[in-house]
Short mmCIF file of N, CA and C in Angstrom, two decimals:
data_model
loop_
_atom_site.label_atom_id
_atom_site.label_comp_id
_atom_site.label_asym_id
_atom_site.label_seq_id
_atom_site.Cartn_x
_atom_site.Cartn_y
_atom_site.Cartn_z
N UNK A 1 20.08 -1.87 -25.46
CA UNK A 1 18.59 -1.01 -25.79
C UNK A 1 18.32 -0.34 -24.99
N UNK A 2 17.49 1.15 -24.98
CA UNK A 2 17.61 1.88 -24.30
C UNK A 2 15.98 1.69 -23.41
N UNK A 3 16.28 2.23 -22.10
CA UNK A 3 14.71 2.03 -21.30
C UNK A 3 14.98 3.52 -20.80
N UNK A 4 13.77 4.03 -21.56
CA UNK A 4 13.65 5.85 -20.04
C UNK A 4 12.78 4.66 -18.83
N UNK A 5 12.97 5.88 -17.76
CA UNK A 5 12.90 5.62 -16.55
C UNK A 5 12.31 6.79 -16.05
N UNK A 6 11.27 7.56 -15.50
CA UNK A 6 11.00 8.75 -15.29
C UNK A 6 10.26 8.16 -12.89
N UNK A 7 10.85 8.92 -12.72
CA UNK A 7 10.43 9.00 -10.78
C UNK A 7 9.83 9.82 -10.64
N UNK A 8 8.80 10.05 -9.98
CA UNK A 8 7.60 11.00 -9.36
C UNK A 8 8.36 10.64 -7.77
N UNK A 9 7.70 11.03 -7.51
CA UNK A 9 6.61 11.38 -5.87
C UNK A 9 5.25 11.10 -5.87
N UNK A 10 5.29 10.35 -4.50
CA UNK A 10 3.91 10.57 -5.29
C UNK A 10 3.15 10.93 -4.50
N UNK A 11 2.01 11.23 -4.99
CA UNK A 11 0.83 12.26 -4.40
C UNK A 11 0.42 11.98 -3.23
N UNK A 12 0.81 13.55 -2.38
CA UNK A 12 0.79 13.91 -0.63
C UNK A 12 1.77 13.52 0.23
N UNK A 13 2.64 13.38 -1.26
CA UNK A 13 4.35 13.97 -0.28
C UNK A 13 4.98 15.06 -0.32
N UNK A 14 5.22 16.00 0.24
CA UNK A 14 5.88 17.38 0.62
C UNK A 14 6.74 17.33 -0.98
N UNK A 15 6.80 17.90 -1.67
CA UNK A 15 7.62 18.15 -2.45
C UNK A 15 8.68 19.85 -2.22
N UNK A 16 9.67 20.07 -1.42
CA UNK A 16 10.35 21.21 -0.84
C UNK A 16 10.84 21.91 -2.12
N UNK A 17 11.39 20.89 -3.33
CA UNK A 17 12.12 21.45 -4.61
C UNK A 17 10.78 22.17 -5.03
N UNK A 18 10.52 21.73 -5.28
CA UNK A 18 9.16 21.37 -6.54
C UNK A 18 9.02 22.66 -5.86
N UNK A 19 8.09 23.36 -5.02
CA UNK A 19 7.93 24.57 -4.38
C UNK A 19 8.84 25.74 -3.92
N UNK A 20 9.88 25.79 -3.68
CA UNK A 20 11.15 26.10 -3.98
C UNK A 20 10.88 27.05 -6.04
N UNK A 21 11.60 25.59 -6.87
CA UNK A 21 11.22 26.34 -7.87
C UNK A 21 9.88 27.55 -8.29
N UNK A 22 8.65 26.39 -7.81
CA UNK A 22 7.58 27.38 -8.30
C UNK A 22 7.67 28.77 -7.35
N UNK A 23 7.94 28.31 -6.90
CA UNK A 23 8.30 30.30 -5.70
C UNK A 23 8.96 31.40 -7.40
N UNK A 24 10.21 30.55 -7.06
CA UNK A 24 11.06 31.51 -8.17
C UNK A 24 10.28 31.35 -9.18
N UNK A 25 9.94 30.48 -10.15
CA UNK A 25 9.43 31.30 -11.88
C UNK A 25 8.69 32.82 -10.76
N UNK A 26 7.74 32.24 -9.94
CA UNK A 26 6.69 33.13 -9.97
C UNK A 26 7.44 34.38 -9.54
N UNK A 27 8.60 34.29 -8.65
CA UNK A 27 9.51 35.38 -8.73
C UNK A 27 9.58 36.31 -10.09
N UNK A 28 9.72 35.38 -10.63
CA UNK A 28 10.30 35.59 -12.23
C UNK A 28 9.32 36.31 -13.88
N UNK A 29 8.27 37.05 -12.32
CA UNK A 29 6.72 36.88 -13.35
C UNK A 29 7.01 36.10 -14.50
N UNK A 30 6.83 34.47 -13.83
CA UNK A 30 5.88 33.37 -14.67
C UNK A 30 5.35 33.24 -13.82
N UNK A 31 4.11 34.22 -13.50
CA UNK A 31 3.34 34.00 -12.59
C UNK A 31 1.84 32.77 -12.64
N UNK A 32 1.55 32.45 -14.22
CA UNK A 32 0.97 31.46 -13.92
C UNK A 32 1.27 29.97 -13.92
N UNK A 33 2.47 29.88 -12.49
CA UNK A 33 2.78 28.85 -12.75
C UNK A 33 1.93 28.23 -11.23
N UNK A 34 1.37 27.33 -11.14
CA UNK A 34 0.66 26.62 -9.55
C UNK A 34 1.50 26.34 -8.83
N UNK A 35 2.14 25.54 -9.91
CA UNK A 35 2.62 24.08 -8.55
C UNK A 35 3.70 23.68 -9.85
N UNK A 36 4.95 23.18 -8.90
CA UNK A 36 5.65 22.88 -9.21
C UNK A 36 6.05 20.88 -8.64
N UNK A 37 6.16 20.18 -9.55
CA UNK A 37 6.23 18.82 -8.77
C UNK A 37 8.07 18.01 -9.48
N UNK A 38 8.39 18.13 -8.80
CA UNK A 38 9.98 17.41 -9.51
C UNK A 38 10.40 16.38 -8.87
N UNK A 39 11.47 15.84 -10.30
CA UNK A 39 11.45 14.17 -10.35
C UNK A 39 13.06 14.07 -11.20
N UNK A 40 13.14 12.68 -11.41
CA UNK A 40 14.19 11.76 -11.87
C UNK A 40 13.75 11.08 -13.37
N UNK A 41 14.46 11.64 -13.92
CA UNK A 41 14.73 10.99 -15.20
C UNK A 41 15.62 10.22 -16.03
N UNK A 42 15.67 9.27 -15.57
CA UNK A 42 17.39 8.26 -16.29
C UNK A 42 16.81 7.40 -17.45
N UNK A 43 18.00 7.88 -18.12
CA UNK A 43 18.23 6.24 -19.22
C UNK A 43 18.58 5.56 -19.24
N UNK A 44 19.02 4.38 -19.07
CA UNK A 44 19.86 3.03 -19.47
C UNK A 44 19.77 2.44 -20.05
N UNK A 45 20.99 2.19 -20.48
CA UNK A 45 21.49 1.36 -21.84
C UNK A 45 21.92 0.60 -21.10
N UNK A 46 20.59 -1.04 -21.72
CA UNK A 46 21.05 -2.36 -21.61
C UNK A 46 21.01 -2.78 -22.05
N UNK A 47 22.55 -4.25 -22.08
CA UNK A 47 23.40 -4.90 -23.34
C UNK A 47 21.29 -6.04 -23.79
N UNK A 48 20.55 -5.66 -24.38
CA UNK A 48 19.41 -7.14 -23.91
C UNK A 48 18.20 -6.28 -25.10
N UNK A 49 17.61 -7.32 -25.95
CA UNK A 49 17.63 -7.07 -27.22
C UNK A 49 16.07 -7.23 -27.59
N UNK A 50 15.92 -7.80 -26.50
CA UNK A 50 13.39 -8.44 -25.86
C UNK A 50 13.66 -6.46 -25.59
N UNK A 51 12.74 -6.37 -25.52
CA UNK A 51 12.05 -5.57 -24.93
C UNK A 51 11.47 -5.01 -23.96
N UNK A 52 10.10 -6.70 -23.67
CA UNK A 52 9.77 -7.51 -22.33
C UNK A 52 11.19 -7.91 -21.45
N UNK A 53 12.26 -8.30 -21.89
CA UNK A 53 13.46 -8.55 -21.20
C UNK A 53 14.29 -7.68 -20.79
N UNK A 54 14.69 -6.46 -21.32
CA UNK A 54 14.96 -5.09 -21.15
C UNK A 54 14.14 -4.02 -20.21
N UNK A 55 12.72 -4.35 -20.44
CA UNK A 55 12.11 -3.43 -19.34
C UNK A 55 11.91 -4.41 -17.80
N UNK A 56 11.62 -5.83 -17.47
CA UNK A 56 11.97 -6.13 -16.91
C UNK A 56 13.60 -6.38 -15.69
N UNK A 57 13.91 -5.87 -16.59
CA UNK A 57 15.58 -6.07 -15.49
C UNK A 57 15.73 -4.69 -15.15
N UNK A 58 14.89 -3.84 -16.04
CA UNK A 58 15.17 -1.66 -15.28
C UNK A 58 13.67 -1.73 -14.14
N UNK A 59 13.39 -2.47 -13.89
CA UNK A 59 11.62 -2.75 -13.11
C UNK A 59 12.72 -3.17 -11.77
N UNK A 60 13.73 -4.50 -12.36
CA UNK A 60 14.18 -4.84 -11.25
C UNK A 60 14.98 -3.48 -10.84
N UNK A 61 15.87 -2.04 -11.36
CA UNK A 61 16.38 -1.68 -10.71
C UNK A 61 15.93 -0.59 -10.16
N UNK A 62 14.38 -0.28 -10.46
CA UNK A 62 13.95 0.72 -10.84
C UNK A 62 13.62 0.54 -8.24
N UNK A 63 13.05 -1.79 -8.16
CA UNK A 63 12.77 -1.65 -7.12
C UNK A 63 13.64 -1.71 -6.01
N UNK A 64 14.66 -2.37 -6.70
CA UNK A 64 16.09 -2.13 -6.01
C UNK A 64 17.00 -0.53 -6.09
N UNK A 65 17.30 0.30 -6.46
CA UNK A 65 17.57 1.46 -5.84
C UNK A 65 17.35 2.29 -6.52
N UNK A 66 17.12 2.78 -8.16
CA UNK A 66 16.25 3.66 -8.77
C UNK A 66 15.26 5.16 -7.32
N UNK A 67 14.13 3.70 -7.28
CA UNK A 67 13.26 4.36 -6.75
C UNK A 67 12.67 3.95 -5.26
N UNK A 68 12.68 4.90 -3.84
CA UNK A 68 12.43 5.22 -3.12
C UNK A 68 11.01 4.50 -2.31
N UNK A 69 10.00 3.19 -2.55
CA UNK A 69 9.24 2.93 -3.60
C UNK A 69 8.37 3.66 -2.10
N UNK A 70 9.09 3.61 -1.00
CA UNK A 70 8.40 4.54 0.16
C UNK A 70 7.54 5.83 -0.07
N UNK A 71 7.72 6.52 -1.19
CA UNK A 71 7.31 7.90 -0.94
C UNK A 71 7.43 7.93 -2.65
N UNK A 72 8.17 7.11 -3.81
CA UNK A 72 8.39 7.35 -5.29
C UNK A 72 7.45 7.25 -6.16
N UNK A 73 6.83 6.87 -6.72
CA UNK A 73 6.90 6.29 -8.35
C UNK A 73 7.72 6.87 -9.28
N UNK A 74 7.64 5.35 -9.65
CA UNK A 74 8.28 5.59 -11.53
C UNK A 74 7.18 4.71 -12.06
N UNK A 75 7.87 4.69 -13.86
CA UNK A 75 6.63 5.11 -14.19
C UNK A 75 8.00 4.51 -15.49
N UNK A 76 8.78 2.94 -15.99
CA UNK A 76 9.11 3.56 -17.19
C UNK A 76 8.10 2.87 -18.37
N UNK A 77 8.93 3.93 -19.41
CA UNK A 77 8.42 4.45 -21.34
C UNK A 77 9.43 3.50 -22.13
#
């Protein structure tokens, strides 16, 4: 089963990479872009047929490795 995870910085955490992307886009005449926040996307294939068990396993992965819970949030989709 394939499980997808989106990891983003928490609100209030500075995002210098997102700001650099936004400024570059503005410099390329995409002047309607007012903010960019960057994050990470994972597609994880797990050998589990039960969706609940697969998501629980990936949730554990997020807590232990994929997300820095101090500054990041994650969502399993």
